[in-house]
Amino acid sequence: MEKLRTVRGVHDLLPDALHKHKKVIKAGLNVSSKYCYSEIEIPIFEFSEVFKKPLGKSSDIVTKENYIFKDRSDDELMLRPEGTSGVVRAFLNAGLVQDIPQRFSYFGPMFRYERPQKGRLR
């Protein structure tokens, strides 16, 4: 049977590797919890202006190194290239400004359209 291609820079997490991956994430979340960080989960994609405003419309991340697509309503969406912008958007939209300081921890896939460096994955 012919193998299907895998995108350069990505890999599958099979059971053993996934188990180790989850242990590392759990350990990181435990440490962040001890230092009063609250876990937050943000969407994998956002309206592109969430990233364009703070990063600058002409930054490399916005102009070259991202995955942008339009939805059926013709809104421009972007797979998150980093987490800070989405966390700030969530913080502001939830009206948490009056409750500062706040500490948030998060993890998850980030997407950049770039050639992966040797030994690194997307």
PDB file of N, CA and C in Angstrom, residues 12-85:
ATOM      1  N   ASP A  12       3.314  12.572  13.850  1.00  0.00           N
ATOM      2  CA  ASP A  12       2.234  11.986  14.630  1.00  0.00           C
ATOM      3  C   ASP A  12       2.745  11.684  16.031  1.00  0.00           C
ATOM      4  N   LEU A  13       1.879  11.829  17.019  1.00  0.00           N
ATOM      5  CA  LEU A  13       2.202  11.405  18.372  1.00  0.00           C
ATOM      6  C   LEU A  13       1.494  10.075  18.612  1.00  0.00           C
ATOM      7  N   LEU A  14       2.252   9.013  18.513  1.00  0.00           N
ATOM      8  CA  LEU A  14       1.719   7.678  18.753  1.00  0.00           C
ATOM      9  C   LEU A  14       1.636   7.448  20.266  1.00  0.00           C
ATOM     10  N   PRO A  15       0.972   6.387  20.716  1.00  0.00           N
ATOM     11  CA  PRO A  15       0.652   6.253  22.139  1.00  0.00           C
ATOM     12  C   PRO A  15       1.798   6.509  23.122  1.00  0.00           C
ATOM     13  N   ASP A  16       2.964   5.917  22.925  1.00  0.00           N
ATOM     14  CA  ASP A  16       4.063   6.120  23.882  1.00  0.00           C
ATOM     15  C   ASP A  16       4.514   7.573  23.924  1.00  0.00           C
ATOM     16  N   ALA A  17       4.706   8.166  22.756  1.00  0.00           N
ATOM     17  CA  ALA A  17       5.141   9.564  22.696  1.00  0.00           C
ATOM     18  C   ALA A  17       4.058  10.494  23.235  1.00  0.00           C
ATOM     19  N   LEU A  18       2.803  10.197  22.953  1.00  0.00           N
ATOM     20  CA  LEU A  18       1.703  11.028  23.441  1.00  0.00           C
ATOM     21  C   LEU A  18       1.618  10.972  24.960  1.00  0.00           C
ATOM     22  N   HIS A  19       1.839   9.803  25.523  1.00  0.00           N
ATOM     23  CA  HIS A  19       1.828   9.661  26.981  1.00  0.00           C
ATOM     24  C   HIS A  19       2.904  10.555  27.613  1.00  0.00           C
ATOM     25  N   LYS A  20       4.111  10.519  27.059  1.00  0.00           N
ATOM     26  CA  LYS A  20       5.199  11.368  27.566  1.00  0.00           C
ATOM     27  C   LYS A  20       4.869  12.844  27.376  1.00  0.00           C
ATOM     28  N   HIS A  21       4.316  13.174  26.228  1.00  0.00           N
ATOM     29  CA  HIS A  21       3.931  14.558  25.923  1.00  0.00           C
ATOM     30  C   HIS A  21       2.930  15.079  26.963  1.00  0.00           C
ATOM     31  N   LYS A  22       1.924  14.277  27.268  1.00  0.00           N
ATOM     32  CA  LYS A  22       0.905  14.680  28.247  1.00  0.00           C
ATOM     33  C   LYS A  22       1.493  14.814  29.650  1.00  0.00           C
ATOM     34  N   LYS A  23       2.468  13.962  30.000  1.00  0.00           N
ATOM     35  CA  LYS A  23       3.123  14.070  31.309  1.00  0.00           C
ATOM     36  C   LYS A  23       3.875  15.394  31.432  1.00  0.00           C
ATOM     37  N   VAL A  24       4.550  15.793  30.362  1.00  0.00           N
ATOM     38  CA  VAL A  24       5.285  17.062  30.378  1.00  0.00           C
ATOM     39  C   VAL A  24       4.315  18.231  30.530  1.00  0.00           C
ATOM     40  N   ILE A  25       3.221  18.201  29.786  1.00  0.00           N
ATOM     41  CA  ILE A  25       2.220  19.271  29.881  1.00  0.00           C
ATOM     42  C   ILE A  25       1.635  19.324  31.284  1.00  0.00           C
ATOM     43  N   LYS A  26       1.297  18.168  31.838  1.00  0.00           N
ATOM     44  CA  LYS A  26       0.729  18.123  33.190  1.00  0.00           C
ATOM     45  C   LYS A  26       1.713  18.692  34.209  1.00  0.00           C
ATOM     46  N   ALA A  27       2.983  18.340  34.090  1.00  0.00           N
ATOM     47  CA  ALA A  27       3.996  18.862  35.011  1.00  0.00           C
ATOM     48  C   ALA A  27       4.106  20.380  34.886  1.00  0.00           C
ATOM     49  N   GLY A  28       4.092  20.878  33.660  1.00  0.00           N
ATOM     50  CA  GLY A  28       4.152  22.329  33.455  1.00  0.00           C
ATOM     51  C   GLY A  28       2.953  23.044  34.048  1.00  0.00           C
ATOM     52  N   LEU A  29       1.766  22.483  33.864  1.00  0.00           N
ATOM     53  CA  LEU A  29       0.558  23.086  34.432  1.00  0.00           C
ATOM     54  C   LEU A  29       0.571  23.035  35.957  1.00  0.00           C
ATOM     55  N   ASN A  30       1.119  21.962  36.528  1.00  0.00           N
ATOM     56  CA  ASN A  30       1.232  21.879  37.987  1.00  0.00           C
ATOM     57  C   ASN A  30       2.150  22.960  38.535  1.00  0.00           C
ATOM     58  N   VAL A  31       3.281  23.179  37.883  1.00  0.00           N
ATOM     59  CA  VAL A  31       4.202  24.232  38.316  1.00  0.00           C
ATOM     60  C   VAL A  31       3.541  25.599  38.189  1.00  0.00           C
ATOM     61  N   SER A  32       2.901  25.849  37.057  1.00  0.00           N
ATOM     62  CA  SER A  32       2.267  27.163  36.873  1.00  0.00           C
ATOM     63  C   SER A  32       1.149  27.376  37.892  1.00  0.00           C
ATOM     64  N   SER A  33       0.429  26.329  38.241  1.00  0.00           N
ATOM     65  CA  SER A  33      -0.630  26.435  39.247  1.00  0.00           C
ATOM     66  C   SER A  33      -0.054  26.796  40.618  1.00  0.00           C
ATOM     67  N   LYS A  34       1.097  26.234  40.959  1.00  0.00           N
ATOM     68  CA  LYS A  34       1.743  26.546  42.243  1.00  0.00           C
ATOM     69  C   LYS A  34       2.123  28.019  42.337  1.00  0.00           C
ATOM     70  N   TYR A  35       2.337  28.654  41.195  1.00  0.00           N
ATOM     71  CA  TYR A  35       2.692  30.073  41.169  1.00  0.00           C
ATOM     72  C   TYR A  35       1.489  30.949  40.814  1.00  0.00           C
ATOM     73  N   CYS A  36       0.302  30.409  41.063  1.00  0.00           N
ATOM     74  CA  CYS A  36      -0.968  31.149  40.920  1.00  0.00           C
ATOM     75  C   CYS A  36      -1.307  31.540  39.486  1.00  0.00           C
ATOM     76  N   TYR A  37      -0.889  30.751  38.523  1.00  0.00           N
ATOM     77  CA  TYR A  37      -1.314  30.947  37.141  1.00  0.00           C
ATOM     78  C   TYR A  37      -2.578  30.126  36.914  1.00  0.00           C
ATOM     79  N   SER A  38      -3.552  30.714  36.260  1.00  0.00           N
ATOM     80  CA  SER A  38      -4.779  30.010  35.904  1.00  0.00           C
ATOM     81  C   SER A  38      -4.675  29.564  34.452  1.00  0.00           C
ATOM     82  N   GLU A  39      -5.049  28.327  34.201  1.00  0.00           N
ATOM     83  CA  GLU A  39      -4.986  27.828  32.827  1.00  0.00           C
ATOM     84  C   GLU A  39      -6.101  28.450  31.992  1.00  0.00           C
ATOM     85  N   ILE A  40      -5.752  28.838  30.786  1.00  0.00           N
ATOM     86  CA  ILE A  40      -6.712  29.389  29.838  1.00  0.00           C
ATOM     87  C   ILE A  40      -6.542  28.644  28.524  1.00  0.00           C
ATOM     88  N   GLU A  41      -7.636  28.435  27.828  1.00  0.00           N
ATOM     89  CA  GLU A  41      -7.579  27.796  26.511  1.00  0.00           C
ATOM     90  C   GLU A  41      -8.149  28.774  25.495  1.00  0.00           C
ATOM     91  N   ILE A  42      -7.378  29.041  24.473  1.00  0.00           N
ATOM     92  CA  ILE A  42      -7.791  29.992  23.438  1.00  0.00           C
ATOM     93  C   ILE A  42      -7.993  29.250  22.121  1.00  0.00           C
ATOM     94  N   PRO A  43      -8.779  29.832  21.205  1.00  0.00           N
ATOM     95  CA  PRO A  43      -9.041  29.163  19.927  1.00  0.00           C
ATOM     96  C   PRO A  43      -7.778  28.977  19.085  1.00  0.00           C
ATOM     97  N   ILE A  44      -7.801  27.964  18.251  1.00  0.00           N
ATOM     98  CA  ILE A  44      -6.685  27.711  17.340  1.00  0.00           C
ATOM     99  C   ILE A  44      -6.669  28.742  16.222  1.00  0.00           C
ATOM    100  N   PHE A  45      -7.825  29.312  15.882  1.00  0.00           N
ATOM    101  CA  PHE A  45      -7.847  30.374  14.876  1.00  0.00           C
ATOM    102  C   PHE A  45      -8.658  31.549  15.398  1.00  0.00           C
ATOM    103  N   GLU A  46      -8.284  32.726  14.923  1.00  0.00           N
ATOM    104  CA  GLU A  46      -8.902  33.987  15.342  1.00  0.00           C
ATOM    105  C   GLU A  46      -9.087  34.852  14.102  1.00  0.00           C
ATOM    106  N   PHE A  47      -9.873  35.919  14.250  1.00  0.00           N
ATOM    107  CA  PHE A  47      -9.895  36.928  13.198  1.00  0.00           C
ATOM    108  C   PHE A  47      -8.477  37.471  13.082  1.00  0.00           C
ATOM    109  N   SER A  48      -8.013  37.702  11.872  1.00  0.00           N
ATOM    110  CA  SER A  48      -6.614  38.086  11.670  1.00  0.00           C
ATOM    111  C   SER A  48      -6.248  39.390  12.364  1.00  0.00           C
ATOM    112  N   GLU A  49      -7.223  40.290  12.582  1.00  0.00           N
ATOM    113  CA  GLU A  49      -6.874  41.555  13.239  1.00  0.00           C
ATOM    114  C   GLU A  49      -6.421  41.351  14.684  1.00  0.00           C
ATOM    115  N   VAL A  50      -6.769  40.222  15.295  1.00  0.00           N
ATOM    116  CA  VAL A  50      -6.294  39.935  16.651  1.00  0.00           C
ATOM    117  C   VAL A  50      -4.766  39.903  16.665  1.00  0.00           C
ATOM    118  N   PHE A  51      -4.155  39.430  15.581  1.00  0.00           N
ATOM    119  CA  PHE A  51      -2.699  39.362  15.496  1.00  0.00           C
ATOM    120  C   PHE A  51      -2.111  40.570  14.783  1.00  0.00           C
ATOM    121  N   LYS A  52      -2.830  41.139  13.839  1.00  0.00           N
ATOM    122  CA  LYS A  52      -2.295  42.263  13.066  1.00  0.00           C
ATOM    123  C   LYS A  52      -2.121  43.513  13.919  1.00  0.00           C
ATOM    124  N   LYS A  53      -3.056  43.782  14.822  1.00  0.00           N
ATOM    125  CA  LYS A  53      -2.955  44.994  15.644  1.00  0.00           C
ATOM    126  C   LYS A  53      -1.720  44.975  16.543  1.00  0.00           C
ATOM    127  N   PRO A  54      -1.541  43.941  17.377  1.00  0.00           N
ATOM    128  CA  PRO A  54      -0.380  43.985  18.274  1.00  0.00           C
ATOM    129  C   PRO A  54       0.953  43.700  17.596  1.00  0.00           C
ATOM    130  N   LEU A  55       0.952  42.888  16.557  1.00  0.00           N
ATOM    131  CA  LEU A  55       2.211  42.510  15.916  1.00  0.00           C
ATOM    132  C   LEU A  55       2.611  43.471  14.810  1.00  0.00           C
ATOM    133  N   GLY A  56       1.685  44.281  14.347  1.00  0.00           N
ATOM    134  CA  GLY A  56       1.958  45.205  13.251  1.00  0.00           C
ATOM    135  C   GLY A  56       1.638  44.567  11.921  1.00  0.00           C
ATOM    136  N   LYS A  57       0.930  45.303  11.076  1.00  0.00           N
ATOM    137  CA  LYS A  57       0.486  44.755   9.790  1.00  0.00           C
ATOM    138  C   LYS A  57       1.639  44.380   8.876  1.00  0.00           C
ATOM    139  N   SER A  58       2.826  44.967   9.105  1.00  0.00           N
ATOM    140  CA  SER A  58       3.951  44.685   8.216  1.00  0.00           C
ATOM    141  C   SER A  58       4.979  43.740   8.837  1.00  0.00           C
ATOM    142  N   SER A  59       4.704  43.200  10.029  1.00  0.00           N
ATOM    143  CA  SER A  59       5.670  42.286  10.639  1.00  0.00           C
ATOM    144  C   SER A  59       5.743  40.994   9.823  1.00  0.00           C
ATOM    145  N   ASP A  60       6.876  40.313   9.896  1.00  0.00           N
ATOM    146  CA  ASP A  60       7.054  39.061   9.159  1.00  0.00           C
ATOM    147  C   ASP A  60       6.015  38.024   9.558  1.00  0.00           C
ATOM    148  N   ILE A  61       5.674  37.977  10.854  1.00  0.00           N
ATOM    149  CA  ILE A  61       4.682  36.992  11.295  1.00  0.00           C
ATOM    150  C   ILE A  61       3.368  37.212  10.569  1.00  0.00           C
ATOM    151  N   VAL A  62       2.968  38.464  10.414  1.00  0.00           N
ATOM    152  CA  VAL A  62       1.680  38.767   9.781  1.00  0.00           C
ATOM    153  C   VAL A  62       1.749  38.636   8.267  1.00  0.00           C
ATOM    154  N   THR A  63       2.830  39.087   7.644  1.00  0.00           N
ATOM    155  CA  THR A  63       2.871  39.124   6.183  1.00  0.00           C
ATOM    156  C   THR A  63       3.376  37.842   5.529  1.00  0.00           C
ATOM    157  N   LYS A  64       4.247  37.085   6.205  1.00  0.00           N
ATOM    158  CA  LYS A  64       4.880  35.944   5.543  1.00  0.00           C
ATOM    159  C   LYS A  64       4.721  34.617   6.275  1.00  0.00           C
ATOM    160  N   GLU A  65       4.676  34.645   7.578  1.00  0.00           N
ATOM    161  CA  GLU A  65       4.863  33.422   8.349  1.00  0.00           C
ATOM    162  C   GLU A  65       3.584  32.891   8.983  1.00  0.00           C
ATOM    163  N   ASN A  66       2.455  33.007   8.317  1.00  0.00           N
ATOM    164  CA  ASN A  66       1.228  32.547   8.935  1.00  0.00           C
ATOM    165  C   ASN A  66       0.327  31.842   7.942  1.00  0.00           C
ATOM    166  N   TYR A  67      -0.677  31.238   8.480  1.00  0.00           N
ATOM    167  CA  TYR A  67      -1.695  30.580   7.670  1.00  0.00           C
ATOM    168  C   TYR A  67      -2.965  31.412   7.768  1.00  0.00           C
ATOM    169  N   ILE A  68      -3.327  32.059   6.681  1.00  0.00           N
ATOM    170  CA  ILE A  68      -4.510  32.920   6.629  1.00  0.00           C
ATOM    171  C   ILE A  68      -5.495  32.312   5.642  1.00  0.00           C
ATOM    172  N   PHE A  69      -6.762  32.369   5.992  1.00  0.00           N
ATOM    173  CA  PHE A  69      -7.803  31.897   5.083  1.00  0.00           C
ATOM    174  C   PHE A  69      -9.063  32.714   5.325  1.00  0.00           C
ATOM    175  N   LYS A  70      -9.965  32.656   4.382  1.00  0.00           N
ATOM    176  CA  LYS A  70     -11.240  33.365   4.510  1.00  0.00           C
ATOM    177  C   LYS A  70     -12.343  32.351   4.749  1.00  0.00           C
ATOM    178  N   ASP A  71     -13.278  32.730   5.622  1.00  0.00           N
ATOM    179  CA  ASP A  71     -14.419  31.851   5.856  1.00  0.00           C
ATOM    180  C   ASP A  71     -15.524  32.160   4.856  1.00  0.00           C
ATOM    181  N   ARG A  72     -16.647  31.522   5.000  1.00  0.00           N
ATOM    182  CA  ARG A  72     -17.740  31.696   4.046  1.00  0.00           C
ATOM    183  C   ARG A  72     -18.329  33.096   4.077  1.00  0.00           C
ATOM    184  N   SER A  73     -18.122  33.815   5.164  1.00  0.00           N
ATOM    185  CA  SER A  73     -18.601  35.204   5.260  1.00  0.00           C
ATOM    186  C   SER A  73     -17.570  36.189   4.734  1.00  0.00           C
ATOM    187  N   ASP A  74     -16.471  35.680   4.196  1.00  0.00           N
ATOM    188  CA  ASP A  74     -15.367  36.472   3.661  1.00  0.00           C
ATOM    189  C   ASP A  74     -14.566  37.180   4.755  1.00  0.00           C
ATOM    190  N   ASP A  75     -14.696  36.707   6.008  1.00  0.00           N
ATOM    191  CA  ASP A  75     -13.865  37.232   7.089  1.00  0.00           C
ATOM    192  C   ASP A  75     -12.501  36.563   7.016  1.00  0.00           C
ATOM    193  N   GLU A  76     -11.448  37.337   7.260  1.00  0.00           N
ATOM    194  CA  GLU A  76     -10.092  36.806   7.225  1.00  0.00           C
ATOM    195  C   GLU A  76      -9.745  36.219   8.589  1.00  0.00           C
ATOM    196  N   LEU A  77      -9.394  34.946   8.590  1.00  0.00           N
ATOM    197  CA  LEU A  77      -9.037  34.235   9.810  1.00  0.00           C
ATOM    198  C   LEU A  77      -7.585  33.792   9.727  1.00  0.00           C
ATOM    199  N   MET A  78      -6.967  33.594  10.894  1.00  0.00           N
ATOM    200  CA  MET A  78      -5.569  33.193  10.936  1.00  0.00           C
ATOM    201  C   MET A  78      -5.396  32.094  11.982  1.00  0.00           C
ATOM    202  N   LEU A  79      -4.666  31.039  11.607  1.00  0.00           N
ATOM    203  CA  LEU A  79      -4.265  30.056  12.603  1.00  0.00           C
ATOM    204  C   LEU A  79      -3.278  30.740  13.531  1.00  0.00           C
ATOM    205  N   ARG A  80      -3.409  30.537  14.830  1.00  0.00           N
ATOM    206  CA  ARG A  80      -2.605  31.311  15.777  1.00  0.00           C
ATOM    207  C   ARG A  80      -1.107  31.052  15.606  1.00  0.00           C
ATOM    208  N   PRO A  81      -0.330  32.120  15.357  1.00  0.00           N
ATOM    209  CA  PRO A  81       1.118  31.974  15.259  1.00  0.00           C
ATOM    210  C   PRO A  81       1.791  32.073  16.626  1.00  0.00           C
ATOM    211  N   GLU A  82       1.065  32.588  17.617  1.00  0.00           N
ATOM    212  CA  GLU A  82       1.567  32.740  18.981  1.00  0.00           C
ATOM    213  C   GLU A  82       0.357  32.862  19.892  1.00  0.00           C
ATOM    214  N   GLY A  83       0.558  32.785  21.198  1.00  0.00           N
ATOM    215  CA  GLY A  83      -0.570  32.753  22.108  1.00  0.00           C
ATOM    216  C   GLY A  83      -0.935  34.053  22.785  1.00  0.00           C
ATOM    217  N   THR A  84       0.016  34.961  22.923  1.00  0.00           N
ATOM    218  CA  THR A  84      -0.226  36.165  23.712  1.00  0.00           C
ATOM    219  C   THR A  84      -1.399  36.987  23.197  1.00  0.00           C
ATOM    220  N   SER A  85      -1.487  37.195  21.907  1.00  0.00           N
ATOM    221  CA  SER A  85      -2.560  38.030  21.351  1.00  0.00           C
ATOM    222  C   SER A  85      -3.938  37.458  21.662  1.00  0.00           C
TER     223      SER A  85
END
